[in-house]
CSV table of C-alpha atoms and ligand atoms in Angstrom, one decimal:
chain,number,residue,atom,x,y,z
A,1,UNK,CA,-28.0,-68.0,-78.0
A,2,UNK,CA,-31.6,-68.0,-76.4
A,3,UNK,CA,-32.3,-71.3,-74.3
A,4,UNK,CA,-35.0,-72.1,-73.5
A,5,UNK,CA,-39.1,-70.0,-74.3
A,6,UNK,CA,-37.6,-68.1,-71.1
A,7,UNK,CA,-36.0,-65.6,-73.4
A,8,UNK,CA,-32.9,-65.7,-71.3
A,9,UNK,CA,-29.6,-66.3,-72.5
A,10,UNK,CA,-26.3,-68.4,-71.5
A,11,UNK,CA,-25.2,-64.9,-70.5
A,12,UNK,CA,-27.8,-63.9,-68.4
A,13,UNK,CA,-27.6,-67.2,-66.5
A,14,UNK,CA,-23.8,-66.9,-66.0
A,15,UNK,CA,-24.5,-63.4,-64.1
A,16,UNK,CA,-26.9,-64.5,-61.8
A,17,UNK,CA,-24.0,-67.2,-60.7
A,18,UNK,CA,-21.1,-65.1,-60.1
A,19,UNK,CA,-22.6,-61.6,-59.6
A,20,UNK,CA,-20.2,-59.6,-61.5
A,21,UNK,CA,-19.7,-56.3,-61.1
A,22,UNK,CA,-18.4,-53.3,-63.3
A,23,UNK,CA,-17.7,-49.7,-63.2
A,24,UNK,CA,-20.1,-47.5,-64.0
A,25,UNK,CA,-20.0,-44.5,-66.1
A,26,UNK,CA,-16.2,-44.9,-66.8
A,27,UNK,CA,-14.6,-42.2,-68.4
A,28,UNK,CA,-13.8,-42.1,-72.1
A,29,UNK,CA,-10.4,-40.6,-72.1
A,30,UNK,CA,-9.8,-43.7,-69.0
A,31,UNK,CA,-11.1,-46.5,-71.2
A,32,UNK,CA,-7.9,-48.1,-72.7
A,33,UNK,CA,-9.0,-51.7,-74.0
A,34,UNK,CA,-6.9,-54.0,-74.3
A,35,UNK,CA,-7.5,-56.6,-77.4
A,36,UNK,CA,-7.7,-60.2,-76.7
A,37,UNK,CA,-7.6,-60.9,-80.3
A,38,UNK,CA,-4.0,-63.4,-80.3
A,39,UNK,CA,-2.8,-63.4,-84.5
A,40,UNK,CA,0.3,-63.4,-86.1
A,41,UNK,CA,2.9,-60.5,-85.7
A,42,UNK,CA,5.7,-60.0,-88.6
A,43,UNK,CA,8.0,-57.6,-87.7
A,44,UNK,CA,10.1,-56.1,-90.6
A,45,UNK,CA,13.0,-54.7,-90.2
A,46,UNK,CA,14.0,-53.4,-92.7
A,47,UNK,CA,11.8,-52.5,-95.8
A,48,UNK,CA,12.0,-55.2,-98.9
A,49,UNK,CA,13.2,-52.7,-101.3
A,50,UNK,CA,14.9,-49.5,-101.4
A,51,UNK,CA,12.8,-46.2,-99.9
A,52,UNK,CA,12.4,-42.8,-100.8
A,53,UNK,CA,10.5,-40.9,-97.8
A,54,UNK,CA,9.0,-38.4,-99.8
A,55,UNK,CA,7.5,-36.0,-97.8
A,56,UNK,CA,8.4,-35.4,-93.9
A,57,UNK,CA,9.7,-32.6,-92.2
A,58,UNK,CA,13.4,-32.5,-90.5
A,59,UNK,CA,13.8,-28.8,-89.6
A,60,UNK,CA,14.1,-30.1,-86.1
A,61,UNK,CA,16.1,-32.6,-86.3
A,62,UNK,CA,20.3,-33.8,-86.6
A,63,UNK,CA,20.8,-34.8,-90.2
A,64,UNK,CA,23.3,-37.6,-88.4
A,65,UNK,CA,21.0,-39.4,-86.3
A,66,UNK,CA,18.1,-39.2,-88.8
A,67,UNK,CA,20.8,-40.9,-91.4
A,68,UNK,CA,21.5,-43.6,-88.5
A,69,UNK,CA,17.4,-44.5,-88.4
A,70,UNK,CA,17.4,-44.5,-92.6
A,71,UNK,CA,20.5,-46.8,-92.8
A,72,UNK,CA,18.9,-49.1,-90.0
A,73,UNK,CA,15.3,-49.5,-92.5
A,74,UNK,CA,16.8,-49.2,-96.0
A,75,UNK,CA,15.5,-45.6,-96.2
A,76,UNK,CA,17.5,-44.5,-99.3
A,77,UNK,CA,16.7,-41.2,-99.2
A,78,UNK,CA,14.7,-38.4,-97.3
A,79,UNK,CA,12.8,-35.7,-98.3
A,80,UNK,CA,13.0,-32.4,-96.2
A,81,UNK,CA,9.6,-30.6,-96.0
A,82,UNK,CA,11.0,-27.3,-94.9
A,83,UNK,CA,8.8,-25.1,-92.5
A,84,UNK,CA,11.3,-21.9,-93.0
A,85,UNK,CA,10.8,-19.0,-95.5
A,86,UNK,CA,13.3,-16.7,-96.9
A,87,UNK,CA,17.0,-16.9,-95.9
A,88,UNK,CA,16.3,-19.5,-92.9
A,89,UNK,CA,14.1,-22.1,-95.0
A,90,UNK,CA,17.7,-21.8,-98.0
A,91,UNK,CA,20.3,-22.4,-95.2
A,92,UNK,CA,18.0,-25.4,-93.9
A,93,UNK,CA,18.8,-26.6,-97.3
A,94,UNK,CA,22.4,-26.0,-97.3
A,95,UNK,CA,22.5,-27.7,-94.3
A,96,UNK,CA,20.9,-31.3,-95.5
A,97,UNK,CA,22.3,-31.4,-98.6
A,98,UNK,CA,26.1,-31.0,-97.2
A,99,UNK,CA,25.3,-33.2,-94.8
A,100,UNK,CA,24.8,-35.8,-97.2
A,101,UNK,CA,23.8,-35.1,-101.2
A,102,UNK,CA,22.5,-38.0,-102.1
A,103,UNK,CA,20.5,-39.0,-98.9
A,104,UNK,CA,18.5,-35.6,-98.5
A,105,UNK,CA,16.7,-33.6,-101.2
A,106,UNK,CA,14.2,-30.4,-100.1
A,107,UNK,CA,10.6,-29.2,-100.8
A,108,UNK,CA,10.1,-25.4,-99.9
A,109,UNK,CA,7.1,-23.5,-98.4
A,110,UNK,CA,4.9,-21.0,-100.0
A,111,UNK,CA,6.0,-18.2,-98.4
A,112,UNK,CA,3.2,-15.7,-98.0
A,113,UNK,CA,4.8,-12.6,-96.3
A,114,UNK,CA,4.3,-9.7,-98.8
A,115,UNK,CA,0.9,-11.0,-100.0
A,116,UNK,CA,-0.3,-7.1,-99.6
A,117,UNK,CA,2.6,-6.0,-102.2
A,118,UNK,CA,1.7,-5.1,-105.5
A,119,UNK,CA,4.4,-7.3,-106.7
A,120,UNK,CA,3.4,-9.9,-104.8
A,121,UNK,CA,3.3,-13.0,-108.1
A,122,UNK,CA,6.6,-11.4,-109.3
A,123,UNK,CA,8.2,-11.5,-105.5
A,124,UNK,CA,7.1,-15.4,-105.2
A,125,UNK,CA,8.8,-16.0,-108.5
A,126,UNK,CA,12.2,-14.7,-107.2
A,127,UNK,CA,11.7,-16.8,-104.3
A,128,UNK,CA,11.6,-19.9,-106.7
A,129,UNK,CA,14.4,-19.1,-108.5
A,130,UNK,CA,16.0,-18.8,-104.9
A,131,UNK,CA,15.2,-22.4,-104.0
A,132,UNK,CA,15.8,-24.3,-107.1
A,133,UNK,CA,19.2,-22.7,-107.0
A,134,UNK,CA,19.6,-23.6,-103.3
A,135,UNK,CA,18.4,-27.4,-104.7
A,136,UNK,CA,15.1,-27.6,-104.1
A,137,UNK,CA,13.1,-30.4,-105.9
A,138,UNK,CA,9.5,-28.9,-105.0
A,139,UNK,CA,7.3,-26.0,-103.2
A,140,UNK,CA,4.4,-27.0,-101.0
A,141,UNK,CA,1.3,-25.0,-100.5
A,142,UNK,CA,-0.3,-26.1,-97.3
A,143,UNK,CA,-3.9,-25.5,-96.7
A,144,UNK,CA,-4.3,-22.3,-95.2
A,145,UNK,CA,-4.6,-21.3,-98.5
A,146,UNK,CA,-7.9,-21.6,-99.4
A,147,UNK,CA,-9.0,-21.6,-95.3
A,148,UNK,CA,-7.3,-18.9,-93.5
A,149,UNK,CA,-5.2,-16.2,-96.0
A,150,UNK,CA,-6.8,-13.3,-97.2
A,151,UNK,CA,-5.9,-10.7,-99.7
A,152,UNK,CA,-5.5,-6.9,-99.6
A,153,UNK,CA,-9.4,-6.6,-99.9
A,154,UNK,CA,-10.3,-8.8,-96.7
A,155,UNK,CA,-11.6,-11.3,-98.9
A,156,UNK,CA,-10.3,-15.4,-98.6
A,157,UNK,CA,-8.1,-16.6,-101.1
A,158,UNK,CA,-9.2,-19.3,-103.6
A,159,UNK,CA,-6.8,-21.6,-104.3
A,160,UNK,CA,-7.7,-20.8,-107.9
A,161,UNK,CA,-7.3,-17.3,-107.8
A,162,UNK,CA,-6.3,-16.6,-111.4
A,163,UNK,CA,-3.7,-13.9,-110.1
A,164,UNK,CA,-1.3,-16.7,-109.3
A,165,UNK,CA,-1.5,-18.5,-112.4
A,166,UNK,CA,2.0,-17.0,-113.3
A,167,UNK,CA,3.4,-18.8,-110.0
A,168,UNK,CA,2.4,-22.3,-111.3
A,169,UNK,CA,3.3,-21.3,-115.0
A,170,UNK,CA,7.1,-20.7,-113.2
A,171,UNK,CA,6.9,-24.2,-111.7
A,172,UNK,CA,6.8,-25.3,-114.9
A,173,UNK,CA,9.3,-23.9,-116.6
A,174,UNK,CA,11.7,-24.4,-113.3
A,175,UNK,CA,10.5,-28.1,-114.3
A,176,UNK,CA,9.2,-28.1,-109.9
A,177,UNK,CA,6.4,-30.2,-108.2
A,178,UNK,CA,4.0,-29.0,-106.8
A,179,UNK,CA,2.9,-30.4,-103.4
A,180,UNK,CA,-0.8,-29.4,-101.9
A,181,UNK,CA,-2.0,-30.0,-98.8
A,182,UNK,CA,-5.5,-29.0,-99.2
A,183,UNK,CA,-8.1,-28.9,-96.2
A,184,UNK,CA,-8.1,-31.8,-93.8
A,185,UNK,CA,-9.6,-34.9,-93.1
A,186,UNK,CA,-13.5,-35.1,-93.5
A,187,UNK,CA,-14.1,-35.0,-89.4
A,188,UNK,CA,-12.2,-31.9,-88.8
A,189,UNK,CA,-15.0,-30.2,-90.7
A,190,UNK,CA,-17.9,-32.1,-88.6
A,191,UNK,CA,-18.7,-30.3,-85.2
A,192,UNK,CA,-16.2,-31.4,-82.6
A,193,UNK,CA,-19.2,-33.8,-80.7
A,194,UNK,CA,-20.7,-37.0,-79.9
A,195,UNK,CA,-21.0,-38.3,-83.2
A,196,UNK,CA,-17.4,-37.1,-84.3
A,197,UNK,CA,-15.1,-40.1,-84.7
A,198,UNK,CA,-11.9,-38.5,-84.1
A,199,UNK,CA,-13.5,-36.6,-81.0
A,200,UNK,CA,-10.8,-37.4,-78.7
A,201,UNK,CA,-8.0,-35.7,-80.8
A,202,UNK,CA,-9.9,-32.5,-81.8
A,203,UNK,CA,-11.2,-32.2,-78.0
A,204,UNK,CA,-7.4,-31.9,-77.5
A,205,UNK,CA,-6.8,-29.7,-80.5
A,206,UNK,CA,-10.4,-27.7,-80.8
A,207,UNK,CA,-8.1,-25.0,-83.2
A,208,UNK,CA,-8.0,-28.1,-85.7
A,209,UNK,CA,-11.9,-28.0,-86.3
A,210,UNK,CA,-12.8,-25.9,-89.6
A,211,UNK,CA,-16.7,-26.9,-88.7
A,212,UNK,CA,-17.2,-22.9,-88.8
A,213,UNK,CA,-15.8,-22.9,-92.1
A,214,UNK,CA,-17.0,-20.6,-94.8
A,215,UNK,CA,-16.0,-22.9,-97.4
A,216,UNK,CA,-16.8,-26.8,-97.3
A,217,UNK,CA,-14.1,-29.3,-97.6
A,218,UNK,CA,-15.3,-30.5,-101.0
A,219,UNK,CA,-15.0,-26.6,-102.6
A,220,UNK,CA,-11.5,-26.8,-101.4
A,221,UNK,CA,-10.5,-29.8,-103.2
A,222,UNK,CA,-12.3,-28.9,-105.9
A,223,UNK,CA,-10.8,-25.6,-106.3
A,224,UNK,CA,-7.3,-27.2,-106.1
A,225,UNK,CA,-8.3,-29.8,-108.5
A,226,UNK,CA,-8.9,-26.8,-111.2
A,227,UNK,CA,-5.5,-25.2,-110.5
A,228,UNK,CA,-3.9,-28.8,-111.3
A,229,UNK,CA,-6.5,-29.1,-114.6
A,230,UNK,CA,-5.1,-25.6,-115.8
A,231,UNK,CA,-1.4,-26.6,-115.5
A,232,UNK,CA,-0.9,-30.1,-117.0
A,233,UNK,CA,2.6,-29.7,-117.7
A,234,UNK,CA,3.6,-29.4,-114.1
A,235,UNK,CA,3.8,-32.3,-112.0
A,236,UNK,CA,1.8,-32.0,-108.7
A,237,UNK,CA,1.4,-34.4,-105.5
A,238,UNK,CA,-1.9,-34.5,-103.3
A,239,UNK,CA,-0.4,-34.5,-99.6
A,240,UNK,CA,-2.3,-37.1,-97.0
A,241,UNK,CA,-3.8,-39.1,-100.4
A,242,UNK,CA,-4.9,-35.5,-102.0
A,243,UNK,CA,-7.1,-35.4,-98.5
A,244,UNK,CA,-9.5,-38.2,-100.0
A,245,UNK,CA,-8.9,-40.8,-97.9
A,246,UNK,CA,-11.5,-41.8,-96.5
A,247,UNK,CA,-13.6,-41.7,-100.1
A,248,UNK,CA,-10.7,-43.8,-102.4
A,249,UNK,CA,-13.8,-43.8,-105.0
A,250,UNK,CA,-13.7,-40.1,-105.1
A,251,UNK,CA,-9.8,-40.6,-105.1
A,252,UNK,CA,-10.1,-42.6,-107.6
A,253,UNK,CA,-12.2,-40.0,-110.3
A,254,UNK,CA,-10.0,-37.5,-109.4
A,255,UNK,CA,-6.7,-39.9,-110.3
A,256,UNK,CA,-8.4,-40.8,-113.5
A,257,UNK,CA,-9.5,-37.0,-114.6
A,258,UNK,CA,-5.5,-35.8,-114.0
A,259,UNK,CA,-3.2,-37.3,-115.2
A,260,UNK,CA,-0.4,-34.7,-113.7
A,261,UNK,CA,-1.7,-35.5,-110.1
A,262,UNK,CA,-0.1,-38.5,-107.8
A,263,UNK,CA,-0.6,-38.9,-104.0
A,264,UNK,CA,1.4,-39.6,-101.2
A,265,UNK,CA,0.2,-41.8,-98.3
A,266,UNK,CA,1.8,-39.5,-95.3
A,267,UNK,CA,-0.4,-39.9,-92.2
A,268,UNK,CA,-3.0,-42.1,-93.6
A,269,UNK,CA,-2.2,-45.3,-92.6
A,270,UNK,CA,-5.6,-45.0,-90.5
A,271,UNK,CA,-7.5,-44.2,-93.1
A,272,UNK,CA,-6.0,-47.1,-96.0
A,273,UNK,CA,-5.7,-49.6,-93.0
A,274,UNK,CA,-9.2,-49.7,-91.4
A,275,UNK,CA,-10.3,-50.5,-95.2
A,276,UNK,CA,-8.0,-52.7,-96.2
A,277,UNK,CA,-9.6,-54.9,-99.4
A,278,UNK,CA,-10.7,-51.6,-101.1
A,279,UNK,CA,-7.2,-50.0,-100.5
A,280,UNK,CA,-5.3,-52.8,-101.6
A,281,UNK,CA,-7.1,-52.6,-105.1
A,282,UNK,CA,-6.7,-49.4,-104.8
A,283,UNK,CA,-3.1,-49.8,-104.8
A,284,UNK,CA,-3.0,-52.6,-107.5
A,285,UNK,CA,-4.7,-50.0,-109.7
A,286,UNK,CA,-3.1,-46.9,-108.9
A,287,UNK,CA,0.4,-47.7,-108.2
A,288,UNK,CA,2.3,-45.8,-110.7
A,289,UNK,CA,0.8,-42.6,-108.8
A,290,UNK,CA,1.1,-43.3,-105.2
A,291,UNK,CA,4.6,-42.2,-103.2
A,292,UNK,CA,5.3,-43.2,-99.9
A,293,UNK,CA,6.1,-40.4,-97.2
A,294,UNK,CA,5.6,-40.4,-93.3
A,295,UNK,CA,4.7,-36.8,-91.8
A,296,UNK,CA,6.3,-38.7,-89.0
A,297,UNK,CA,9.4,-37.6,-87.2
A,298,UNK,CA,12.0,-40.6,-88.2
A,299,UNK,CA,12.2,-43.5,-86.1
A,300,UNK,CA,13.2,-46.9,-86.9
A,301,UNK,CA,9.9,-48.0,-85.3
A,302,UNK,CA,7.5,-45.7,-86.8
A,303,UNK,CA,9.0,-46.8,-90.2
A,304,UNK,CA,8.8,-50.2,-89.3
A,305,UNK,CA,4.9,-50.1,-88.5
A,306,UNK,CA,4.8,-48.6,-92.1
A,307,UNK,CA,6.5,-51.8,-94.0
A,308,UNK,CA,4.0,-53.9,-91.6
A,309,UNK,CA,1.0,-52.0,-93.2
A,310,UNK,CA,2.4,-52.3,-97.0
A,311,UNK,CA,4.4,-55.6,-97.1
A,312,UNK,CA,2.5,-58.0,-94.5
A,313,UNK,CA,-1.2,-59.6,-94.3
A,314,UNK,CA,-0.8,-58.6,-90.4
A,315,UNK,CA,-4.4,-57.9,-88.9
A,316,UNK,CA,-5.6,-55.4,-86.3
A,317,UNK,CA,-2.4,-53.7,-85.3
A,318,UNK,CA,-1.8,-50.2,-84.1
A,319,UNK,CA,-0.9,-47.5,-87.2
A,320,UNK,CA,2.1,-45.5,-87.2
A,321,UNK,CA,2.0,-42.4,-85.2
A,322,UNK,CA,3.6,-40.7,-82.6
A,323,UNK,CA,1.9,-38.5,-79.8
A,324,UNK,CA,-2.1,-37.9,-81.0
A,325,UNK,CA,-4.0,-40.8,-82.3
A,326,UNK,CA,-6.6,-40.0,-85.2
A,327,UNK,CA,-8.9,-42.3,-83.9
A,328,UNK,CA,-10.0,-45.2,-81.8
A,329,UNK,CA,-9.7,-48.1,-84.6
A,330,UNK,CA,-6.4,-50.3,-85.2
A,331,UNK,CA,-5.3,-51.3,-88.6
A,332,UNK,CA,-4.9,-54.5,-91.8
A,333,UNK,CA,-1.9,-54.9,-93.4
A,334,UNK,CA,-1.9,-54.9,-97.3
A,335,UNK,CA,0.3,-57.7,-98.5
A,336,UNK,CA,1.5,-55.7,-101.7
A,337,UNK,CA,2.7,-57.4,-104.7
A,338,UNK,CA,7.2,-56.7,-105.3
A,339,UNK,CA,6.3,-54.7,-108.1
A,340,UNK,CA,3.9,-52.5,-106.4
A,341,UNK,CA,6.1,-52.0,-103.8
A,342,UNK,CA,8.8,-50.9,-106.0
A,343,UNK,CA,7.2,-48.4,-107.5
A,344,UNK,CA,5.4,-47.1,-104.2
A,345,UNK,CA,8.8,-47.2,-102.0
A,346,UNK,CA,11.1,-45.5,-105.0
A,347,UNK,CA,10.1,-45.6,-108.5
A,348,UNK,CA,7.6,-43.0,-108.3
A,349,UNK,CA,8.9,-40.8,-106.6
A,350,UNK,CA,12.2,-41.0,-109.2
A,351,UNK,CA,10.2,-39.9,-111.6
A,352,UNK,CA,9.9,-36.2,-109.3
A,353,UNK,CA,13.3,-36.4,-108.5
A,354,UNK,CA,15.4,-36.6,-111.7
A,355,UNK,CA,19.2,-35.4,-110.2
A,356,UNK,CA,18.5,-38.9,-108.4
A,357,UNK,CA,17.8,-40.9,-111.5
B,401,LIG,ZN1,3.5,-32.6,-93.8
């Protein structure tokens, strides 16, 4: 407050008594603040209801031990994301699903080798066929299609490319989800600078930035969005909240235009948790079309932080993530109703998975 018609403040008179001093010019990557703010901490252990993880990626990992971290946070059941094509990517799903039928299910990956063959659409089918018969309960199309892949010609690939409309009318009739993880967040399109608000993490991964890109973000989603308008008979899931969230208004219109579309919330804790009032009625209104997932390796304390964010009223505490933070901002719980919870933890994601019904 100003005392006095000095001008000066209580501040500037508390200097001048104990001569502080500070370090100049300090380093951003050697600023580590800590907070001061003391509020209450709810720590839960286990999540309230049943979970279905539905999209993370286990290639890497000992079915056993990731069964040991689901049974200690009442994860129900696990859904492999695998990162293998052809023979490898149908003996990773061998391998989960003996391990343990019930706990594991598997998504496959768009395998893109052959793109140059004639019989490229007919190829992809096969591979399908493949995969459902090995168990699979969805393919995933990750977002170098529509960035990076590029056809016979030379030219980029639109996600819309009307050669591939008989791959999606196959999903169909094999009754598969489709996942999409279209482009990225919003700042991995800005220049990697000053202003950039996940500078940090793209200075450490510069190959992440798409700021040169030919296409904006926007013409991505949208072409995506007309591939799941053309097919409304097969089911499809918007990886990292359809890549919208940090817009949930846009979300929201694209939510309300397709009715074959849900989301899952993988690696967007950040995102929902720095905005918390406008994601929880977010939540409240969309909740029969949002699935939980991770994108995080298990562990009992990463899945821990994510029952914090959903179930509690917790305020500023750290999101879930393992080595790279997205950015320099902490997180608000979401105190979700039981019913929403249900049907964010398992119910919706039943509905994509109906061996587990
Ligand atoms: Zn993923």
């Amino acid at each position: 407050m100003p005392s006095g018609e000095s001008g000066k403040t209580d501040n500037d008179m508390f200097v001048n008594l104990v001569n502080a001093t500070a370090e100049v010019d300090l380093r951003l990557s050697d600023f580590h603040p800590r907070s001061s703010l003391q509020t209450a901490v709810h720590t839960i252990e286990r999540a309230r209801f049943p979970v279905i993880d539905y999209h993370n990626h286990l290639d890497s990992t000992d079915p056993r031990e990731v069964l040991s971290i689901m049974d200690q946070t009442n994860v129900e059941h696990c859904i492999n994301i695998t990162m293998k094509v052809g023979q490898k990517a149908l003996d990773m799903m061998d391998k989960f699903h003996n391990a343990a039928p019930d706990r594991f299910s598997s998504i496959g990956w768009m395998d893109w080798n052959g793109l140059d063959r004639p019989d490229f659409v007919k190829l992809t089918i096969d591979r399908l066929h493949q995969m459902v018969e090995h168990g699979a309960v969805g393919i995933k199309f990750w977002k170098d299609l529509g960035l990076v892949l590029r056809d016979a010609n030379g030219s980029l690939l639109r996600i819309d490319d009307e050669r591939f409309i008989p791959i999606f009318e196959a999903c169909e009739t094999l009754k598969l989800p489709v996942m999409f993880h279209t482009a990225d967040p919003s700042a991995f399109f800005e220049p990697i600078d000053a202003e950039n608000e996940r500078y940090e993490e793209l200075a450490a991964h510069p190959d992440w930035g798409f700021s040169h890109s030919p296409v904006s973000k926007r013409e991505l989603l949208e072409q995506r969005n007309r591939v799941i308008a053309r097919h409304p008979n097969v089911t499809f899931v918007g990886a990292h909240c359809a890549e919208s969230g940090e817009d949930l208004a846009y979300l929201s219109g694209q939510l309300d235009a397709l009715p074959n579309f849900y989301i899952d919330i993988s690696a967007r804790t950040p995102e929902l948790g720095r905005q918390p009032y406008t994601a929880r009625s977010f939540f409240l209104k969309y909740a029969d079309r949002i699935l939980f997932g991770t994108d995080l390796l298990p562990e009992v304390e990463m899945y821990r932080l994510y029952f914090r964010f959903l179930e509690t009223a917790d305020e500023y505490f750290e999101y879930p993530s393992h080595a790279s933070r997205q950015g320099r901002w902490n997180i608000y719980g979401l105190f979700l109703p039981d019913d929403v919870l249900k049907k964010v933890y398992r119910d919706n994601a039943l509905k994509l998975l109906p061996k587990l019904r």
